[in-house]
Coordinates of C-alpha atoms in Angstrom, one line a residue:
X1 CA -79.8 -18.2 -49.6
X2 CA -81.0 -15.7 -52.3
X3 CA -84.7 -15.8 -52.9
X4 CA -86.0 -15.3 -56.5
X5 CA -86.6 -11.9 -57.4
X6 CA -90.3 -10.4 -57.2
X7 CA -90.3 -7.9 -59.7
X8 CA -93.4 -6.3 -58.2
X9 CA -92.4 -7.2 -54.7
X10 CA -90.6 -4.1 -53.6
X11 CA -91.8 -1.2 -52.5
X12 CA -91.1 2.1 -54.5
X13 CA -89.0 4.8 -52.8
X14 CA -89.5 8.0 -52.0
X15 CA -90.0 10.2 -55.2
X16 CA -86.4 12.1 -56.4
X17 CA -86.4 15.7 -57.0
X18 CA -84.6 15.6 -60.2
X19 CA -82.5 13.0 -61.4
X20 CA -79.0 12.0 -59.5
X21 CA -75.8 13.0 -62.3
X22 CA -73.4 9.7 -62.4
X23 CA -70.8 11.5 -64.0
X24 CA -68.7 14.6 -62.9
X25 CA -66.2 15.4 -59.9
X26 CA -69.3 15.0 -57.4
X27 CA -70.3 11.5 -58.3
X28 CA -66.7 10.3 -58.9
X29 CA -65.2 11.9 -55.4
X30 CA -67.8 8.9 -53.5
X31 CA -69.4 6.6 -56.0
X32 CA -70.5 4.9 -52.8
X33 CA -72.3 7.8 -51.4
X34 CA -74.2 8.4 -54.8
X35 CA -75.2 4.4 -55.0
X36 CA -76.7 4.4 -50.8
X37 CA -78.9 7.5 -51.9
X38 CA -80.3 5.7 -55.1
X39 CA -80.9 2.3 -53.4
X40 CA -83.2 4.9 -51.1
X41 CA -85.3 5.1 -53.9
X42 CA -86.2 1.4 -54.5
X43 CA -84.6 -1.3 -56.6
X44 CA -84.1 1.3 -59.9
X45 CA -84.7 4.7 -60.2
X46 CA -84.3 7.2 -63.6
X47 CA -80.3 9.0 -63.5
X48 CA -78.8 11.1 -66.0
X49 CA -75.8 8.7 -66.6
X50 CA -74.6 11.9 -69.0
X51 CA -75.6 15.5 -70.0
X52 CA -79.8 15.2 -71.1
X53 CA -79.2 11.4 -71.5
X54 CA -81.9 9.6 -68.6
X55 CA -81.4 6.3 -68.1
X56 CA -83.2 3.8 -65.6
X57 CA -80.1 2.4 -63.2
X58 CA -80.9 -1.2 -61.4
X59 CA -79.0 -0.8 -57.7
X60 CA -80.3 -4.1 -56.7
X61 CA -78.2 -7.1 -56.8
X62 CA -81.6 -9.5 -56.7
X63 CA -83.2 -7.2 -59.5
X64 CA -79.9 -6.8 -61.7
X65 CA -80.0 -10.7 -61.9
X66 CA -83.4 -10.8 -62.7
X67 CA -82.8 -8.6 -65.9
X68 CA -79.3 -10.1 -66.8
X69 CA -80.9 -13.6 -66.6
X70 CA -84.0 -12.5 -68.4
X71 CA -83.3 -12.2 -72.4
X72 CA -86.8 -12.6 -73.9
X73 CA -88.1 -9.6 -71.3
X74 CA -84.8 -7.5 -71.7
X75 CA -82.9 -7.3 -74.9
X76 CA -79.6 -5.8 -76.1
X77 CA -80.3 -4.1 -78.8
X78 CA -79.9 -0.1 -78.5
X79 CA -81.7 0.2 -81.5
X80 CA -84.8 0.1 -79.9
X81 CA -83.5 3.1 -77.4
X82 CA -86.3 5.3 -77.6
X83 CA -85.1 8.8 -77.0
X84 CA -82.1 8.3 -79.3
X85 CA -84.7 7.5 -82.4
X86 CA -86.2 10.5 -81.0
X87 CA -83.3 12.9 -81.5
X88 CA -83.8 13.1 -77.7
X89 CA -80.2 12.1 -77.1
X90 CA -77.0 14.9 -78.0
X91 CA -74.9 14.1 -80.9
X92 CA -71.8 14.5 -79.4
X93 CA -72.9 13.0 -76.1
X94 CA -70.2 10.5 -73.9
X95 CA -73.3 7.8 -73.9
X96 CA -73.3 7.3 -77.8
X97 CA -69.9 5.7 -78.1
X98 CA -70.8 3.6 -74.8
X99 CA -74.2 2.6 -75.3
X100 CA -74.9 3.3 -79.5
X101 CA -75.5 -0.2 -81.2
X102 CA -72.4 -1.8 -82.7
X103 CA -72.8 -5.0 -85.0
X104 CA -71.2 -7.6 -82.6
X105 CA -72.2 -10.1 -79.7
X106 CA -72.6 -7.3 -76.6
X107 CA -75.5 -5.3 -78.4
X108 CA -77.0 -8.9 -80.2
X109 CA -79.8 -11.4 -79.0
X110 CA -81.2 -14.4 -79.7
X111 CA -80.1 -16.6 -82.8
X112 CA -77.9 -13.3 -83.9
X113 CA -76.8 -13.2 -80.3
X114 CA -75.1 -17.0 -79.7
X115 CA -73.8 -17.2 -83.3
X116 CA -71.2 -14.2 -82.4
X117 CA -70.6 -15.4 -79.0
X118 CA -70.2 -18.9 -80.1
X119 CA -66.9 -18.1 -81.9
X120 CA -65.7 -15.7 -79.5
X121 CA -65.8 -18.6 -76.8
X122 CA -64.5 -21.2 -78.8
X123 CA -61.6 -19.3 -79.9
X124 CA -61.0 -18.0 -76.5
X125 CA -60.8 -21.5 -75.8
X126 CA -58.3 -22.6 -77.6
X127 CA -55.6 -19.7 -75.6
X128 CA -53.6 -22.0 -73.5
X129 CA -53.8 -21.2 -69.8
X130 CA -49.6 -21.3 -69.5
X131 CA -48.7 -19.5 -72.4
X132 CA -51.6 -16.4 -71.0
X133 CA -49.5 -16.9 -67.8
X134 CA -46.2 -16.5 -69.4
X135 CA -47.0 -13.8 -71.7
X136 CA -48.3 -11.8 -68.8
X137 CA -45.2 -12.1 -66.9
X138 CA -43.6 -10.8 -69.9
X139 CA -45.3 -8.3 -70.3
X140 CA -45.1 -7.1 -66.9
X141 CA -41.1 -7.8 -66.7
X142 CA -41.0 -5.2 -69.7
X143 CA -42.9 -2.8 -68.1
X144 CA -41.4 -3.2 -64.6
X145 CA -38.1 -2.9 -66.1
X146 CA -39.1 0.2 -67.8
X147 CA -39.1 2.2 -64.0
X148 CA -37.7 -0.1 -61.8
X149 CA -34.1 1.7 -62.3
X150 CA -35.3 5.1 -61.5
X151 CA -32.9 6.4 -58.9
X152 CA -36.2 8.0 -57.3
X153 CA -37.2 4.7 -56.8
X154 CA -41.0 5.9 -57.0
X155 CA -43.8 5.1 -60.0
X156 CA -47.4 5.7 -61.0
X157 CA -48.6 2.4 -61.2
X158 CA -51.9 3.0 -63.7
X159 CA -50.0 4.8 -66.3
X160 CA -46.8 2.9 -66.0
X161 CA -48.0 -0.9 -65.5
X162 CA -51.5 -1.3 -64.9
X163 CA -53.4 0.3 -68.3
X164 CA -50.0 -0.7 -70.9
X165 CA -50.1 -4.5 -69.5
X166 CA -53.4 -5.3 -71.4
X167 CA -52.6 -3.9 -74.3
X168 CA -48.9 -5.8 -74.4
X169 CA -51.3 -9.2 -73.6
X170 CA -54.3 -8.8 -76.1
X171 CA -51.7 -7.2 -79.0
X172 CA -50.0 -10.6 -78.8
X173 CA -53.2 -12.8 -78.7
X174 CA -54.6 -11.1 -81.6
X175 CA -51.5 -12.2 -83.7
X176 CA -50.2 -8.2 -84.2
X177 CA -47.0 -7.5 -86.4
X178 CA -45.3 -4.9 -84.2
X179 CA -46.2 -2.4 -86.1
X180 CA -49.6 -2.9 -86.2
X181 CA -49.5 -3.6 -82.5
X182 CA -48.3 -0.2 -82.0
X183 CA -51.6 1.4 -84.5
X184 CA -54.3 -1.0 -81.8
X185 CA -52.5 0.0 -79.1
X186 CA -52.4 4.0 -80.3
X187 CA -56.3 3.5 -81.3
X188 CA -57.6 1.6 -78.6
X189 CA -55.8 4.1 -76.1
X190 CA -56.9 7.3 -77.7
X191 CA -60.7 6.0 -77.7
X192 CA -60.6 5.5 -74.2
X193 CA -58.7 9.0 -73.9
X194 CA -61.4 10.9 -76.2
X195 CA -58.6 11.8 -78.7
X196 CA -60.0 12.7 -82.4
X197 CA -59.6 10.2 -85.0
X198 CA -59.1 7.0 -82.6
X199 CA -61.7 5.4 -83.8
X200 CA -60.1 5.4 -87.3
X201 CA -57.0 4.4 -86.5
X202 CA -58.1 0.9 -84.2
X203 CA -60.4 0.5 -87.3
X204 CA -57.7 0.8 -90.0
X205 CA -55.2 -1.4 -87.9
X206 CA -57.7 -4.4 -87.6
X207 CA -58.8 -3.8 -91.2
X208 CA -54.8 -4.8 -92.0
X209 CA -54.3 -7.3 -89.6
X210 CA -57.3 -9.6 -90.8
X211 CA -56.4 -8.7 -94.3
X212 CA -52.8 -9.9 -93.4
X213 CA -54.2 -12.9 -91.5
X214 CA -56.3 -14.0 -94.8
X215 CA -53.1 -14.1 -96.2
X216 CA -51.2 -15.3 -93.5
X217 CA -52.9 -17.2 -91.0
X218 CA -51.8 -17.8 -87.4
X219 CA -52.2 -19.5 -84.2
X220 CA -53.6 -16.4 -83.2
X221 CA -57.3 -15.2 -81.9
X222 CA -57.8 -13.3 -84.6
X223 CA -57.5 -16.1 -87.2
X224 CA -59.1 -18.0 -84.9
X225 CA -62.2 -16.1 -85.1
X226 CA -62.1 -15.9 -89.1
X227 CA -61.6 -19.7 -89.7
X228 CA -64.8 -20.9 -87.2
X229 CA -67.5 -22.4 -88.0
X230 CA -70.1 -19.5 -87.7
X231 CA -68.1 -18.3 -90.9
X232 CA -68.3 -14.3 -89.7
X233 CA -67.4 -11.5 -92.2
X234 CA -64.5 -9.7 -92.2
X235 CA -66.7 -6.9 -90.9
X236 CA -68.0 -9.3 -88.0
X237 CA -64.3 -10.4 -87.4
X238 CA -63.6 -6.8 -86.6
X239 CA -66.4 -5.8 -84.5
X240 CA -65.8 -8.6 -82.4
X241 CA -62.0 -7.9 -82.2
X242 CA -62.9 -4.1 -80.8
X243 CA -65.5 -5.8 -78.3
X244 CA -62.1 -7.8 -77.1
X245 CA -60.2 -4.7 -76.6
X246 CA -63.0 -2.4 -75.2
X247 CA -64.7 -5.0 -72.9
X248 CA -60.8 -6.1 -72.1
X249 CA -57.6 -4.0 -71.6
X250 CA -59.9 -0.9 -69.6
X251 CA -61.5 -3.5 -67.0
X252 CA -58.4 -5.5 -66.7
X253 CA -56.2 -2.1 -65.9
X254 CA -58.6 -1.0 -63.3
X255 CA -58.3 -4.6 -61.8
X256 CA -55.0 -4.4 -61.8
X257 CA -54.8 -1.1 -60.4
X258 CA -57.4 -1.3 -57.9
X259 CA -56.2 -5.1 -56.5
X260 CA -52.4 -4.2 -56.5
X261 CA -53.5 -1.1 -54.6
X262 CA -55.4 -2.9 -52.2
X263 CA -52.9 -5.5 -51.7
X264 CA -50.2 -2.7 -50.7
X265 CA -52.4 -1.2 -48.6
X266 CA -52.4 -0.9 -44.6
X267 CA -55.2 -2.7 -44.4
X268 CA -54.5 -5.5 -46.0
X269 CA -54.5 -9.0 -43.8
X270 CA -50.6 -9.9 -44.9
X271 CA -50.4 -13.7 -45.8
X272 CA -52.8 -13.6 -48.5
X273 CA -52.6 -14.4 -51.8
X274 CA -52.8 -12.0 -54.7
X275 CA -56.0 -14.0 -55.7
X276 CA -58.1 -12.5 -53.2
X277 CA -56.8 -9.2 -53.7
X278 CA -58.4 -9.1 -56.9
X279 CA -62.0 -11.1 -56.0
X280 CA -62.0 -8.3 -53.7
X281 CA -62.0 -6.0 -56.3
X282 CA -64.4 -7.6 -58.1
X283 CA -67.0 -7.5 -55.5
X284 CA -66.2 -3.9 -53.3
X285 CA -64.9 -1.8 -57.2
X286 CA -66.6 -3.7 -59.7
X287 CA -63.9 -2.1 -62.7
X288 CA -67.5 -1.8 -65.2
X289 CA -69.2 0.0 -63.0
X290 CA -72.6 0.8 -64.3
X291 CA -73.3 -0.5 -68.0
X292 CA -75.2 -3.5 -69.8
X293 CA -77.9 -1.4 -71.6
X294 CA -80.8 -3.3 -71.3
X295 CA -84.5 -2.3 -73.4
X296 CA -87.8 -3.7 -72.2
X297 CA -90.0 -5.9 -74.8
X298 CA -93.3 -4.7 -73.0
X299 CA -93.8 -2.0 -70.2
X300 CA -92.6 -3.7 -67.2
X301 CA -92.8 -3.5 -63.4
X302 CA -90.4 -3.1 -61.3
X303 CA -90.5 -2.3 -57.3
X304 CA -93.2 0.2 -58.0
X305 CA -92.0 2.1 -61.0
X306 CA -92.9 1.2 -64.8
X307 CA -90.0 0.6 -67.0
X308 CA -91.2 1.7 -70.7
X309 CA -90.9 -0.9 -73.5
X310 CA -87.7 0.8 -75.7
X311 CA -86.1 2.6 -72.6
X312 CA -82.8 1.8 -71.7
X313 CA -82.3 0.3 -68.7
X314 CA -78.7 0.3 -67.4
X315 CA -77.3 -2.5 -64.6
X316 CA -75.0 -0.5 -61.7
X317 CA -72.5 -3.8 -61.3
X318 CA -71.0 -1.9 -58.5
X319 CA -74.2 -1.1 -56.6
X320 CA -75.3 -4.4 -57.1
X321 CA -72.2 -6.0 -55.6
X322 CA -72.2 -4.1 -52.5
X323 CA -75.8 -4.4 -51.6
X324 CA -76.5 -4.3 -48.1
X325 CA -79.1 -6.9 -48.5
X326 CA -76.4 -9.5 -49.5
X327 CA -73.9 -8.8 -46.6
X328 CA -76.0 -11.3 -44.1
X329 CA -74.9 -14.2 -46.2
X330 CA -72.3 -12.5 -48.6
X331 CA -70.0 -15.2 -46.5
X332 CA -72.7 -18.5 -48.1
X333 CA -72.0 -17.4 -51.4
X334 CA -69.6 -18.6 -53.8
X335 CA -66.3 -16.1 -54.6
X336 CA -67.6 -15.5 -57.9
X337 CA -71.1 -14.8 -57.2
X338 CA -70.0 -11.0 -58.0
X339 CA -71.8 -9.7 -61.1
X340 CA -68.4 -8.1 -61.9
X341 CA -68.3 -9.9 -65.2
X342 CA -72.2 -10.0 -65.7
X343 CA -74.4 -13.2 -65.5
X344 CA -77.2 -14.8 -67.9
X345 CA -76.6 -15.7 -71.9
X346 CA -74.3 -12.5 -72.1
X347 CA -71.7 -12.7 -69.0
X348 CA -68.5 -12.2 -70.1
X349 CA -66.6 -14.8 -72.5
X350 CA -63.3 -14.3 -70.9
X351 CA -64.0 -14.0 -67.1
X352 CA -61.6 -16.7 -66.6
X353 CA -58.7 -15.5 -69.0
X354 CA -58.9 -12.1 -67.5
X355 CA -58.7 -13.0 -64.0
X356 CA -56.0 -15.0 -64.3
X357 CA -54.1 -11.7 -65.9
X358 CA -55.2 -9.5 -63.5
X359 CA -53.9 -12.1 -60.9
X360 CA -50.8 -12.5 -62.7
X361 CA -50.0 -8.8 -63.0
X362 CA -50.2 -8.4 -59.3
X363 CA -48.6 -11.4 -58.4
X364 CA -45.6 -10.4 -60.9
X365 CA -44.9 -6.8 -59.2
X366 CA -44.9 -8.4 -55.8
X367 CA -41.8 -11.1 -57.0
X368 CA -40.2 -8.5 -58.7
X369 CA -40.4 -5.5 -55.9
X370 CA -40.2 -7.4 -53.5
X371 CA -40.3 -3.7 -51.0
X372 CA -43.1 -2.7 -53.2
X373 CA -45.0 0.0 -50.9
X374 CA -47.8 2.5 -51.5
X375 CA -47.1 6.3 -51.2
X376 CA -50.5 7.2 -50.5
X377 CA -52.5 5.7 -48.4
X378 CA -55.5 3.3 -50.3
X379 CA -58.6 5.7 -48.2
X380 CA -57.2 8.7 -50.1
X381 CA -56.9 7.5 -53.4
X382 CA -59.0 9.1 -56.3
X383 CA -61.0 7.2 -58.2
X384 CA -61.7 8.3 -62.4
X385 CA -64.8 10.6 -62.6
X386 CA -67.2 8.3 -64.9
X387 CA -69.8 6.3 -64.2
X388 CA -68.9 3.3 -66.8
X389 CA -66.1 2.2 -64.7
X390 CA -64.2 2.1 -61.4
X391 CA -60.7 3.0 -61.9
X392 CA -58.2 4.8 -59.6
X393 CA -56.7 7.8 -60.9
X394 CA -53.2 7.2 -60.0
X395 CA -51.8 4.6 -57.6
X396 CA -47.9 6.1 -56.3
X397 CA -45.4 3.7 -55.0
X398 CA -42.0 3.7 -54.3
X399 CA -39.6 0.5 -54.0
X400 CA -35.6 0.2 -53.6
X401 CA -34.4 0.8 -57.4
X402 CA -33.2 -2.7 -59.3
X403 CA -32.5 -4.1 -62.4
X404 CA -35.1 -6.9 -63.2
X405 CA -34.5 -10.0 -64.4
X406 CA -37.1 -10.9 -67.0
X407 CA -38.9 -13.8 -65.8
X408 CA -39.1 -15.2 -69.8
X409 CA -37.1 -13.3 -72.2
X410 CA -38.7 -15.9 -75.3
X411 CA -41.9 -17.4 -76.0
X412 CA -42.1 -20.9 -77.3
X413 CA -43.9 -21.2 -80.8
X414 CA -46.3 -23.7 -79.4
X415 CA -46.2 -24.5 -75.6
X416 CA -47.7 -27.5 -73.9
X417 CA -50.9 -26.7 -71.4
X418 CA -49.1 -28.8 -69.0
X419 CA -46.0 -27.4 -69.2
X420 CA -44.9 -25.2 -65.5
X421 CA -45.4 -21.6 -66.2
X422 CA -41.6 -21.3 -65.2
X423 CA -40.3 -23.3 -67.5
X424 CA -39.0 -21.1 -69.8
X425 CA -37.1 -18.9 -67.3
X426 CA -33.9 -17.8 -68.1
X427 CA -31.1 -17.7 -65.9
X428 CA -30.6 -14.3 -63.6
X429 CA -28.8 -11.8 -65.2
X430 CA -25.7 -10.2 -63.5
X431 CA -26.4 -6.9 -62.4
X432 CA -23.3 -5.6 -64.6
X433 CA -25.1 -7.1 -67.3
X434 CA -28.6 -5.6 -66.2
X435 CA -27.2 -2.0 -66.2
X436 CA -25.5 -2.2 -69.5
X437 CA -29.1 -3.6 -71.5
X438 CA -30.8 -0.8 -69.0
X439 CA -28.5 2.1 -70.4
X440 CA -28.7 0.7 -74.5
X441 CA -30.8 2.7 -76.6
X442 CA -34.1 1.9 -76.8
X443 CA -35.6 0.5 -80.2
X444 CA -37.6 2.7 -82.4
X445 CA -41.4 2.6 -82.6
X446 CA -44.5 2.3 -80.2
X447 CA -45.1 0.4 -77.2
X448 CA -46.0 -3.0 -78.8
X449 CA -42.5 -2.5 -81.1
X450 CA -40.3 -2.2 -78.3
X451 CA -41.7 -4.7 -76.4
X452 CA -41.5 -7.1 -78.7
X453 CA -38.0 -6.0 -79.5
X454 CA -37.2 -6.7 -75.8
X455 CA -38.4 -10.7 -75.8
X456 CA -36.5 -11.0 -78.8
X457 CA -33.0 -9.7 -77.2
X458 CA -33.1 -6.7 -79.6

């Protein structure tokens, strides 16, 4: 078993010559390569984790608990970041928009800290586990059917299925009118592409929707959230909405991604449930890769090297995960003793919501291409070039071309937990009947619209 974590107990290593870059073609070409060096260098060591922006990176799946489980020593708040108060750190930097304080439960602590998170978990709660389930398989059934014709009979998996599917699941949790689906989805997306203005449009979109939901409420997370008991602003409400989406649909598509990749892949042990395809991910591509800024109270130390009161110190999930030091009893652990969704008072909220998506997803293609197969092989895959998370570029497959028969065409208004997640299924449709709703038009609008025109019958 794990002993406790000395922070003074390990030895420092040897002394870098400059710090290691976790972002650019180098780093992202072997993440794995870049994470063996630093762990040479003790249980932390300083890397720029962006241009002139030095950050102390925890490698160390012992040490990264000891932090994450330690809130009165390591706090949240980037407020306290001391080169940033300095004018140390770029104004147009990629680290700002990752690591720059936001008013909601991730950059929080204490009292402040549990009041936010507090309703976020109890509205999470109240999402019933069958209706996630069958909205997922609805989402993917849209999505599927949006390639699976293709007389090619081949798809790009992240771009087609595995970054869209999120945003079809969390645009129907949080209670969006299609049209304002289509504004989240559009903002949301362009933050996470660097498109100008992004941040104005997911911001003006969540303004309306909890404007529309004081009006109107619904059994919906977002009313959810405005009706608890922590009684949060409208300002609150919408901070904690973007920490859904940001924390949620980019992690969940590299999931998706990364485990339906694996799962296709010639290495994969056949029998297996799509389950384990994705705690596999978890633990060997942990999809937030190196995040969780963390600032001393009080100089601390660590292995050998003193970590300054107001410096940020950043937890490398991934590193962590595949420490060598675990693999003697990786086996005595517990599945989900992966830090993949974090640990201590601010591990993720919705670690069980978004596996079961994730699992879903995968589990969905593999029903509905049946002949699914990769077109590359998973070895030569290329993985995004940032160090906040661990997503494959592109994963290219190729399947027999069909028509698919949408595994729930309508949602029930209020569905039972205990009701099958196959309950709803309608009955096959006739392949005459699948080509002629294949070659109507497509409704107008975004992504969200059309999708929601398709569960309707539109």
């Amino acid at each position: 078993m794990q002993q406790p974590f000395e922070p003074t107990g390990i030895p420092a290593g040897c002394p870098a010559h400059g710090n290691v870059a976790m972002y650019g073609p180098e780093f992202g070409s072997d993440p794995e390569r870049t994470y063996d060096q630093l762990r040479s260098m003790g249980p932390s060591t300083p890397v720029d984790i962006a241009p002139d922006v030095e950050v102390e990176l925890v490698t160390s799946y012992d040490a990264s608990l000891y932090i994450l489980q330690n809130p009165t020593l390591f706090v949240r708040d980037s407020r306290r970041w001391n080169a940033l108060n300095e004018g140390r750190v770029p104004a147009d930097s990629p680290a700002l928009p990752m690591m720059g304080y936001r008013p909601n439960a991730l950059f929080s602590d204490g009292a402040a800290h549990a009041r936010l998170r507090q309703a976020v978990t109890d509205s999470l709660a109240t999402v019933d586990q069958g209706r996630l389930v069958r909205l997922t398989q609805q989402s993917a059934d849209y999505l599927i059917s949006r390639f699976s014709s293709e007389a090619l009979g081949q798809a790009e998996l992240m771009a087609a299925y595995a970054q869209p599917l999120p945003l079809l699941v969390f645009g129907d949790l949080f209670g969006c009118p299609p049209e304002l689906g289509d504004r989240v989805i559009a903002g949301i997306t362009g933050i996470f592409q660097g498109t100008p203005g992004a941040d104005e449009i997911l911001g003006g979109a969540l303004g309306e929707l909890i404007a529309l939901k004081r009006r109107e409420p619904g059994e919906d997370l977002t009313t959810r959230l405005m009706v608890h008991s922590a009684r949060l602003t409208d300002e609150e409400v919408l901070h904690q909405l973007v920490t859904l989406l940001s924390g949620g649909t980019a992690p969940l598509s590299a999931s998706i991604g990364t485990s339906a990749a694996l799962y296709l892949s010639e290495d994969w042990p056949s029998g297996l449930p799509a389950e384990d395809a994705v705690v596999k991910t978890l633990w060997n591509y942990a999809p937030i890769a190196n995040y969780a800024g963390h600032y001393p109270t009080q100089d601390v130390e660590l292995g050998g090297r003193t970590l300054r009161a107001g410096d940020p110190v950043l937890i490398s999930f991934a590193a962590a995960n595949t420490d060598p030091k675990l693999t003697e009893h990786r086996e005595q652990l517990s599945s989900k003793a992966h830090l993949a969704f974090g640990a201590g008072p601010h591990a993720c909220p919705a670690k069980d919501p978004a596996f079961m998506i994730a699992a879903t997803a995968v589990e969905s293609l593999l029903n509905r291409l049946p002949d699914v197969e990769m077109r590359v092989p998973f070895k030569e895959l290329a993985w995004v070039a940032t160090p906040w998370s661990r997503s494959l570029v592109t994963v290219p497959i190729r399947y027999t071309p069909r028509t698919v028969a949408p595994a729930a065409r309508t949602r029930p208004a209020a569905p039972s937990s205990a009701q099958p997640a196959h309950s709803t299924a309608t009955a096959p449709q006739s392949a005459s009947a699948g080509r002629a709703a294949h070659a109507a038009p497509r409704p107008k609008g975004g992504l969200f619209s059309r999708f929601r025109a398709w569960v309707n019958g539109e």
